[in-house]
Tab-separated table of C-alpha atoms and ligand atoms in Angstrom:
chain	number	residue	atom	x	y	z
A	1034	MET	CA	215.485	182.061	33.040
A	1035	LYS	CA	216.061	181.057	36.643
A	1036	ILE	CA	212.891	179.381	37.817
A	1037	GLY	CA	211.967	178.308	41.346
A	1038	ILE	CA	209.440	175.457	41.524
A	1039	THR	CA	207.604	174.350	44.647
A	1040	CYS	CA	205.450	171.224	44.669
A	1041	TYR	CA	204.488	168.265	46.799
A	1042	PRO	CA	207.267	165.717	46.395
A	1043	THR	CA	204.992	162.769	47.130
A	1044	TYR	CA	203.239	160.472	44.673
A	1045	GLY	CA	200.516	162.519	43.031
A	1046	GLY	CA	199.681	164.282	39.824
A	1047	SER	CA	200.655	167.801	40.820
A	1048	GLY	CA	204.143	166.734	41.915
A	1049	ALA	CA	204.538	164.643	38.764
A	1050	VAL	CA	203.544	167.554	36.518
A	1051	ALA	CA	205.760	170.050	38.372
A	1052	THR	CA	208.753	167.737	38.188
A	1053	GLU	CA	208.341	166.867	34.519
A	1054	LEU	CA	207.909	170.576	33.818
A	1055	GLY	CA	211.122	171.442	35.659
A	1056	ILE	CA	213.083	168.727	33.877
A	1057	GLY	CA	211.674	169.893	30.532
A	1058	LEU	CA	212.505	173.538	31.246
A	1059	ALA	CA	216.070	172.606	32.211
A	1060	ALA	CA	216.415	170.684	28.943
A	1061	GLN	CA	215.457	173.929	27.171
A	1062	GLY	CA	218.396	175.697	28.876
A	1063	HIS	CA	216.634	177.249	31.880
A	1064	GLN	CA	217.984	176.899	35.401
A	1065	VAL	CA	215.456	175.181	37.665
A	1066	HIS	CA	215.434	175.203	41.471
A	1067	PHE	CA	213.045	172.789	43.181
A	1068	ILE	CA	212.143	173.881	46.710
A	1069	SER	CA	210.314	171.275	48.812
A	1070	TYR	CA	210.672	169.157	51.948
A	1071	ALA	CA	211.889	166.127	49.998
A	1072	GLN	CA	213.186	165.370	46.553
A	1073	PRO	CA	210.198	165.056	44.185
A	1074	PHE	CA	209.554	161.382	43.453
A	1075	ARG	CA	209.960	161.724	39.696
A	1076	LEU	CA	213.224	163.638	40.015
A	1077	SER	CA	215.560	160.691	39.702
A	1078	GLY	CA	218.910	160.665	37.954
A	1079	PHE	CA	221.075	163.665	37.142
A	1080	HIS	CA	219.707	166.559	35.137
A	1081	GLU	CA	221.924	169.423	34.100
A	1082	ARG	CA	220.737	172.820	35.418
A	1083	VAL	CA	218.353	171.221	37.952
A	1084	TYR	CA	218.912	171.957	41.644
A	1085	PHE	CA	217.042	170.783	44.715
A	1086	HIS	CA	216.717	172.870	47.885
A	1087	GLU	CA	215.391	170.942	50.848
A	1088	VAL	CA	213.180	172.864	53.244
A	1089	GLU	CA	214.820	172.624	56.669
A	1090	MET	CA	212.545	171.984	59.606
A	1091	ASP	CA	213.923	171.310	63.062
A	1092	SER	CA	211.573	169.562	65.409
A	1093	TYR	CA	210.923	171.277	68.718
A	1094	PRO	CA	208.986	169.830	71.662
A	1095	LEU	CA	206.572	172.778	71.648
A	1096	PHE	CA	205.492	172.087	68.077
A	1097	GLU	CA	202.924	169.378	67.777
A	1098	HIS	CA	202.623	170.482	64.148
A	1099	PRO	CA	205.916	171.873	62.761
A	1100	PRO	CA	205.212	175.129	60.855
A	1101	TYR	CA	205.940	173.924	57.304
A	1102	THR	CA	204.264	176.916	55.663
A	1103	LEU	CA	206.748	179.262	57.363
A	1104	ALA	CA	209.766	177.030	56.772
A	1105	LEU	CA	208.852	176.872	53.099
A	1106	ALA	CA	208.389	180.652	52.938
A	1107	ALA	CA	211.865	181.079	54.414
A	1108	ALA	CA	213.334	178.604	51.920
A	1109	ILE	CA	211.674	180.287	48.932
A	1110	HIS	CA	212.857	183.680	50.194
A	1111	ASP	CA	216.448	182.502	50.697
A	1112	THR	CA	216.589	180.675	47.366
A	1113	ALA	CA	215.101	183.650	45.512
A	1114	LEU	CA	217.762	185.952	46.962
A	1115	ARG	CA	220.730	183.620	46.648
A	1116	GLU	CA	219.941	182.325	43.173
A	1117	GLN	CA	218.395	185.575	41.895
A	1118	LEU	CA	215.303	183.749	40.696
A	1119	ASP	CA	213.395	185.360	37.829
A	1120	VAL	CA	210.122	183.684	38.690
A	1121	VAL	CA	208.659	181.396	41.357
A	1122	HIS	CA	206.108	178.816	40.204
A	1123	VAL	CA	204.124	176.962	42.847
A	1124	HIS	CA	201.993	173.897	42.193
A	1125	TYR	CA	198.889	173.315	44.363
A	1126	ALA	CA	197.757	176.460	46.139
A	1127	ILE	CA	197.764	175.190	49.721
A	1128	PRO	CA	200.032	176.171	51.367
A	1129	HIS	CA	202.465	176.849	48.532
A	1130	ALA	CA	200.863	180.041	47.217
A	1131	THR	CA	200.682	181.374	50.777
A	1132	SER	CA	204.330	180.558	51.500
A	1133	ALA	CA	205.465	182.123	48.221
A	1134	TRP	CA	203.492	185.293	48.978
A	1135	ILE	CA	205.087	185.528	52.445
A	1136	ALA	CA	208.529	184.994	50.861
A	1137	CYS	CA	207.979	187.953	48.540
A	1138	GLU	CA	206.657	190.155	51.345
A	1139	MET	CA	209.859	189.355	53.263
A	1140	LEU	CA	211.902	190.948	50.485
A	1141	GLU	CA	210.622	194.299	51.796
A	1142	GLY	CA	210.750	196.591	48.838
A	1143	ARG	CA	213.467	194.729	46.941
A	1144	SER	CA	211.802	193.602	43.785
A	1145	GLY	CA	211.175	189.911	44.301
A	1146	PRO	CA	210.419	187.392	41.599
A	1147	PRO	CA	206.836	187.324	40.321
A	1148	LEU	CA	204.666	184.418	41.439
A	1149	VAL	CA	202.842	181.936	39.263
A	1150	THR	CA	200.374	179.539	40.923
A	1151	THR	CA	199.087	176.456	39.161
A	1152	LEU	CA	195.843	175.085	40.541
A	1153	HIS	CA	195.695	171.315	40.258
A	1154	GLY	CA	192.512	169.945	41.754
A	1155	THR	CA	191.561	169.413	45.368
A	1156	ASP	CA	193.284	172.665	46.359
A	1157	VAL	CA	190.175	174.192	44.739
A	1158	THR	CA	187.552	171.456	44.804
A	1159	LEU	CA	188.032	169.940	48.257
A	1160	VAL	CA	190.742	171.122	50.657
A	1161	GLY	CA	190.409	174.815	49.824
A	1162	GLN	CA	186.627	174.585	50.206
A	1163	HIS	CA	186.886	173.846	53.908
A	1164	PRO	CA	185.600	176.880	55.836
A	1165	SER	CA	188.857	177.059	57.799
A	1166	LEU	CA	190.951	177.372	54.618
A	1167	HIS	CA	188.655	179.051	52.103
A	1168	ALA	CA	189.588	182.676	52.861
A	1169	ILE	CA	193.341	182.118	52.942
A	1170	THR	CA	193.216	179.989	49.794
A	1171	ARG	CA	191.344	182.746	47.956
A	1172	PHE	CA	193.686	185.410	49.309
A	1173	SER	CA	196.808	183.491	48.298
A	1174	ILE	CA	195.536	182.646	44.815
A	1175	LEU	CA	194.679	186.290	44.195
A	1176	ARG	CA	198.121	187.459	45.366
A	1177	SER	CA	199.815	185.458	42.584
A	1178	GLN	CA	200.674	187.532	39.537
A	1179	ARG	CA	199.671	184.678	37.240
A	1180	ILE	CA	197.195	181.889	37.917
A	1181	THR	CA	196.938	178.797	35.769
A	1182	ALA	CA	194.498	175.881	36.017
A	1183	VAL	CA	195.004	172.459	34.483
A	1184	SER	CA	191.540	172.274	32.881
A	1185	ARG	CA	188.600	174.439	31.888
A	1186	TYR	CA	186.563	172.635	34.507
A	1187	LEU	CA	189.011	173.682	37.247
A	1188	LYS	CA	189.101	177.272	36.011
A	1189	GLU	CA	185.297	177.445	36.171
A	1190	ALA	CA	185.285	175.933	39.668
A	1191	THR	CA	187.816	178.551	40.820
A	1192	VAL	CA	185.769	181.396	39.377
A	1193	ARG	CA	182.548	180.036	40.867
A	1194	ASP	CA	183.768	178.967	44.309
A	1195	PHE	CA	186.480	181.543	45.000
A	1196	GLY	CA	185.269	184.547	43.043
A	1197	VAL	CA	188.566	184.783	41.153
A	1198	PRO	CA	187.970	186.776	37.941
A	1199	GLY	CA	187.985	184.402	34.965
A	1200	GLU	CA	190.312	186.654	32.950
A	1201	ARG	CA	193.002	186.136	35.593
A	1202	ILE	CA	193.113	182.374	35.100
A	1203	GLN	CA	194.827	180.802	32.121
A	1204	VAL	CA	194.138	177.156	31.316
A	1205	VAL	CA	197.407	175.316	30.740
A	1206	PRO	CA	196.610	171.620	30.440
A	1207	ASN	CA	198.715	168.845	31.851
A	1208	PHE	CA	201.073	167.144	29.463
A	1209	VAL	CA	202.827	163.882	28.772
A	1210	ASP	CA	206.241	162.965	27.430
A	1211	THR	CA	205.074	161.092	24.332
A	1212	ASP	CA	208.586	159.768	23.674
A	1213	ARG	CA	208.678	157.978	27.011
A	1214	TYR	CA	204.999	157.045	27.259
A	1215	ARG	CA	204.434	154.857	24.227
A	1216	ARG	CA	203.185	151.371	23.533
A	1217	ASP	CA	206.281	150.058	21.825
A	1218	ARG	CA	208.435	151.010	24.756
A	1219	GLY	CA	210.391	148.040	26.052
A	1220	PRO	CA	210.799	145.982	28.064
A	1221	SER	CA	207.270	144.526	27.965
A	1222	ARG	CA	205.889	143.482	31.370
A	1223	ARG	CA	202.925	141.697	29.835
A	1224	GLY	CA	204.257	138.210	30.599
A	1225	VAL	CA	204.767	139.131	34.257
A	1226	PHE	CA	201.270	140.505	34.772
A	1227	ALA	CA	199.393	138.089	32.545
A	1228	PRO	CA	201.323	134.817	32.302
A	1229	GLY	CA	198.289	133.096	30.766
A	1230	ASP	CA	198.026	135.763	28.050
A	1231	GLU	CA	195.044	137.387	29.791
A	1232	LYS	CA	194.124	141.013	29.055
A	1233	VAL	CA	195.950	143.476	31.281
A	1234	VAL	CA	193.746	146.011	33.039
A	1235	SER	CA	195.395	148.672	35.208
A	1236	HIS	CA	194.673	151.507	37.606
A	1237	ILE	CA	197.043	154.106	39.064
A	1238	SER	CA	196.217	156.472	41.899
A	1239	ASN	CA	196.979	157.446	45.456
A	1240	PHE	CA	194.058	155.347	46.748
A	1241	ARG	CA	192.309	158.237	48.471
A	1242	PRO	CA	188.525	157.975	49.015
A	1243	LEU	CA	187.698	160.180	46.014
A	1244	LYS	CA	189.486	157.679	43.728
A	1245	ARG	CA	186.846	155.022	44.657
A	1246	VAL	CA	189.282	152.145	44.292
A	1247	SER	CA	186.632	149.672	45.496
A	1248	ASP	CA	184.625	150.645	42.415
A	1249	VAL	CA	187.700	149.853	40.314
A	1250	ILE	CA	187.719	146.354	41.812
A	1251	ASP	CA	183.970	145.961	41.181
A	1252	ILE	CA	184.308	147.128	37.564
A	1253	PHE	CA	187.170	144.735	37.014
A	1254	ALA	CA	185.152	141.886	38.559
A	1255	GLY	CA	182.423	142.595	36.001
A	1256	VAL	CA	184.947	142.557	33.159
A	1257	ARG	CA	186.634	139.397	34.351
A	1258	ARG	CA	183.364	137.487	34.424
A	1259	ARG	CA	183.321	137.723	30.614
A	1260	VAL	CA	186.960	138.256	29.594
A	1261	ALA	CA	190.114	136.538	30.869
A	1262	ALA	CA	191.900	139.451	32.492
A	1263	ARG	CA	194.169	140.490	35.331
A	1264	LEU	CA	194.170	143.806	37.172
A	1265	VAL	CA	197.335	145.682	38.141
A	1266	MET	CA	196.734	148.227	40.909
A	1267	VAL	CA	199.563	150.769	41.131
A	1268	GLY	CA	199.928	153.179	44.042
A	1269	ASP	CA	199.124	153.258	47.706
A	1270	GLY	CA	196.981	155.194	50.127
A	1271	PRO	CA	194.301	154.963	52.795
A	1272	ASP	CA	191.831	152.876	50.765
A	1273	ARG	CA	194.266	150.176	49.705
A	1274	PRO	CA	193.277	147.732	52.490
A	1275	ARG	CA	189.596	148.211	51.595
A	1276	ALA	CA	190.337	147.476	47.913
A	1277	GLU	CA	192.380	144.390	48.801
A	1278	GLU	CA	189.565	143.162	51.008
A	1279	ARG	CA	187.006	143.816	48.275
A	1280	ALA	CA	189.029	141.766	45.764
A	1281	ARG	CA	189.258	138.891	48.264
A	1282	ALA	CA	185.542	139.108	49.092
A	1283	LEU	CA	184.665	138.893	45.407
A	1284	GLY	CA	186.919	135.850	45.068
A	1285	ILE	CA	189.191	137.508	42.513
A	1286	GLY	CA	192.166	138.185	44.798
A	1287	GLY	CA	194.354	135.910	42.685
A	1288	ASP	CA	193.759	138.036	39.597
A	1289	VAL	CA	194.475	141.400	41.189
A	1290	VAL	CA	198.058	142.477	41.791
A	1291	PHE	CA	198.679	145.336	44.208
A	1292	LEU	CA	202.077	146.648	43.178
A	1293	GLY	CA	202.290	149.578	45.604
A	1294	LYS	CA	204.057	152.783	44.649
A	1295	HIS	CA	205.923	152.615	41.393
A	1296	VAL	CA	207.810	155.386	39.635
A	1297	ALA	CA	208.192	153.911	36.129
A	1298	VAL	CA	204.455	153.720	35.440
A	1299	GLU	CA	205.128	153.978	31.710
A	1300	GLU	CA	206.422	150.396	31.773
A	1301	ILE	CA	203.117	149.163	33.180
A	1302	LEU	CA	200.976	151.361	30.943
A	1303	ALA	CA	202.814	150.163	27.830
A	1304	SER	CA	201.524	146.655	28.604
A	1305	THR	CA	198.007	147.799	29.566
A	1306	ASP	CA	194.974	146.838	27.449
A	1307	LEU	CA	192.427	148.825	29.460
A	1308	PHE	CA	192.875	151.599	32.007
A	1309	LEU	CA	190.239	152.124	34.702
A	1310	MET	CA	189.603	155.371	36.582
A	1311	ALA	CA	186.666	155.579	39.001
A	1312	SER	CA	187.284	158.979	40.624
A	1313	GLU	CA	184.193	160.867	41.742
A	1314	SER	CA	186.133	164.114	41.238
A	1315	GLU	CA	189.103	164.686	38.953
A	1316	SER	CA	190.205	168.053	37.636
A	1317	PHE	CA	192.156	166.474	34.783
A	1318	GLY	CA	193.183	162.834	35.227
A	1319	LEU	CA	196.875	162.737	34.360
A	1320	ALA	CA	197.061	158.943	34.648
A	1321	ALA	CA	194.356	158.601	31.975
A	1322	LEU	CA	196.373	160.831	29.632
A	1323	GLU	CA	199.518	158.774	30.268
A	1324	ALA	CA	197.539	155.590	29.581
A	1325	MET	CA	196.209	157.018	26.304
A	1326	ALA	CA	199.741	157.969	25.254
A	1327	CYS	CA	200.572	154.279	25.735
A	1328	GLY	CA	197.645	153.283	23.542
A	1329	ALA	CA	195.429	152.007	26.350
A	1330	PRO	CA	191.697	152.768	26.009
A	1331	VAL	CA	190.235	154.305	29.180
A	1332	VAL	CA	186.987	153.532	30.982
A	1333	ALA	CA	186.280	156.241	33.540
A	1334	TYR	CA	183.586	158.095	35.409
A	1335	ARG	CA	182.437	161.308	33.738
A	1336	ALA	CA	183.726	163.575	36.515
A	1337	GLY	CA	185.162	167.099	36.486
A	1338	GLY	CA	187.722	167.672	33.743
A	1339	VAL	CA	187.957	164.033	32.622
A	1340	PRO	CA	185.902	164.669	29.430
A	1341	GLU	CA	188.552	167.256	28.414
A	1342	VAL	CA	191.078	164.406	28.313
A	1343	VAL	CA	189.165	161.225	27.451
A	1344	ALA	CA	187.038	161.561	24.305
A	1345	ASP	CA	183.929	159.520	25.091
A	1346	GLY	CA	183.392	156.827	22.459
A	1347	GLU	CA	186.704	157.601	20.746
A	1348	THR	CA	189.572	157.073	23.164
A	1349	GLY	CA	187.523	155.237	25.769
A	1350	VAL	CA	184.122	155.302	27.413
A	1351	LEU	CA	182.815	157.630	30.122
A	1352	VAL	CA	179.948	156.603	32.375
A	1353	PRO	CA	178.174	158.401	35.235
A	1354	VAL	CA	179.892	158.339	38.624
A	1355	GLY	CA	179.014	155.071	40.359
A	1356	ALA	CA	177.770	153.277	37.217
A	1357	VAL	CA	179.878	150.188	37.897
A	1358	ASP	CA	177.883	147.819	35.674
A	1359	GLU	CA	177.925	150.243	32.745
A	1360	ALA	CA	181.687	150.658	33.139
A	1361	ALA	CA	182.206	146.876	33.216
A	1362	GLU	CA	180.010	146.514	30.131
A	1363	ALA	CA	182.133	149.110	28.320
A	1364	GLY	CA	185.319	147.321	29.350
A	1365	VAL	CA	184.021	144.005	28.015
A	1366	ALA	CA	182.963	145.642	24.745
A	1367	ILE	CA	186.397	147.219	24.227
A	1368	LEU	CA	188.448	144.175	25.186
A	1369	GLY	CA	186.190	141.800	23.252
A	1370	ASP	CA	186.357	143.629	19.941
A	1371	ALA	CA	189.853	143.837	18.439
A	1372	ALA	CA	188.827	146.393	15.800
A	1373	LEU	CA	187.204	148.702	18.370
A	1374	TRP	CA	190.200	148.304	20.667
A	1375	GLY	CA	192.569	149.200	17.819
A	1376	ARG	CA	190.565	152.310	16.908
A	1377	MET	CA	190.445	153.523	20.505
A	1378	SER	CA	194.088	152.743	21.107
A	1379	GLY	CA	195.163	154.724	18.033
A	1380	ALA	CA	192.795	157.613	18.773
A	1381	GLY	CA	194.077	157.809	22.358
A	1382	ARG	CA	197.631	158.111	21.133
A	1383	LEU	CA	196.629	160.897	18.723
A	1384	VAL	CA	194.792	162.831	21.441
A	1385	ALA	CA	197.777	162.406	23.773
A	1386	GLU	CA	199.991	163.980	21.125
A	1387	ASN	CA	197.922	167.169	21.475
A	1388	PHE	CA	199.050	167.185	25.112
A	1389	ALA	CA	202.701	166.474	24.285
A	1390	VAL	CA	205.215	168.199	26.521
A	1391	ARG	CA	206.703	170.032	23.506
A	1392	ARG	CA	203.320	171.709	22.942
A	1393	VAL	CA	202.504	172.619	26.542
A	1394	LEU	CA	205.919	173.633	27.897
A	1395	PRO	CA	206.086	176.760	25.683
A	1396	MET	CA	202.808	177.893	27.262
A	1397	TYR	CA	204.501	178.005	30.648
A	1398	GLU	CA	207.585	179.700	29.191
A	1399	ALA	CA	205.337	182.363	27.627
A	1400	CYS	CA	203.560	182.787	30.964
A	1401	TYR	CA	206.887	183.381	32.769
A	1402	GLU	CA	208.104	185.802	30.094
A	1403	SER	CA	204.914	187.814	30.231
A	1404	VAL	CA	204.880	188.077	34.031
A	1405	MET	CA	208.548	189.065	34.075
A	1406	ARG	CA	207.815	191.864	31.587
A	1407	THR	CA	204.912	193.133	33.719
A	1408	PRO	CA	205.744	191.997	37.274
A	1409	GLY	CA	203.056	194.121	38.975
A	1410	SER	CA	200.298	192.743	36.787
U	2568	LIG	O1	194.224	167.641	43.773
U	2568	LIG	C1	194.632	166.538	44.123
U	2568	LIG	O2	193.956	165.586	44.470
U	2568	LIG	C2	196.060	166.359	44.141
U	2568	LIG	C3	196.620	166.402	42.819
U	2568	LIG	C4	197.833	165.608	43.011
U	2568	LIG	O3	198.788	166.184	43.518
U	2568	LIG	O4	197.771	164.425	42.767
U	2568	LIG	O5	195.815	165.839	41.761
U	2568	LIG	C5	195.226	166.771	40.906
U	2568	LIG	O6	196.230	167.208	40.016
U	2568	LIG	C6	196.567	166.342	38.946
U	2568	LIG	C7	197.664	167.016	38.139
U	2568	LIG	O7	197.265	168.249	37.676
U	2568	LIG	C8	195.324	166.054	38.111
U	2568	LIG	O8	195.656	165.209	37.036
U	2568	LIG	C9	194.289	165.378	38.998
U	2568	LIG	O9	193.102	165.221	38.243
U	2568	LIG	C10	193.995	166.233	40.210
U	2568	LIG	N1	193.189	165.444	41.156
U	2568	LIG	C11	191.934	165.756	41.439
U	2568	LIG	O10	191.335	166.691	40.953
U	2568	LIG	C12	191.253	164.853	42.403
């Protein structure tokens, strides 16, 4: 198949999933065309049958806000025609589903490729809820021939908040490359992060307010009071200065490393003893899955689709949103009990294998095949 994929190229789960999907599809023999304003951050190195089409946008003094939605529509349209795409798959509805719909309308009667939209999270739970975007988000989702959501929680939210019929949404969970994300993957970074043989605690996110990174610092502070540990904070975003300040204010700045953006997160996760996630909303929690694949137990808030990924009491511990002390207590219990840690580490790896790329990728292939057979559906 010739598959067009549009995603956000920046650090974030939806771009990571879209890119890993494209690379996996190309490895299966499909031709994959990424269409975005920059090369997706996980698309490094050369991959046979993978192409990147940059969305061109000239600046013009009249435009305070360059019309990306239209430029993307034009790029999807041109790529679909030139490359004879069989299917276009957009990740994150806003504005990608809208642009893809415009691109197909522009084909004016020529049968364009069918559209698949994957809903990832805040396109449904936050951004798309804004009154100014709700109607167009709903319209664009409904115009896609196939709609997938990354968790049951997200599917239910889409049905409830956008009135999309449940039978039109297929849950295709996120996935992880279990060959790359594994505990015995070298080289070990443990000595770098914890030179005194402390426990390594980590967190990965884009440091947006809903990730509650200050809570991560507070939870870690509670853990560190009882267990020798260091915290590795991976990523960047608006709340990073607040988190840095919080660590300093708590007097633990020396034990918290802010690494900034990092592509090879598997190297850090393979040396992680405990992964923390304090999001108040999370449709899935890809970073938690990647941590589990690396054998790291997870302590997280019980938000959104997280319980579909982290098995409470088996692969980690889930606590109510904001329950910092309870989360710290759980972290201490896990890190302080080698047998419990071993059980959770092993169980996390087993659960992650259920989300292995080789299991999930065929679900997308089947989705494309079915929509190509019945394009009007
Ligand atoms: O929805 C977002 O916040 C953006 C998106 C992203 O691009 O990072 O994250 C969402 O998609 C990920 C991949 O499917 C999920 O693992 C995240 O849980 C989800 N984020 C939220 O729901 C907050």
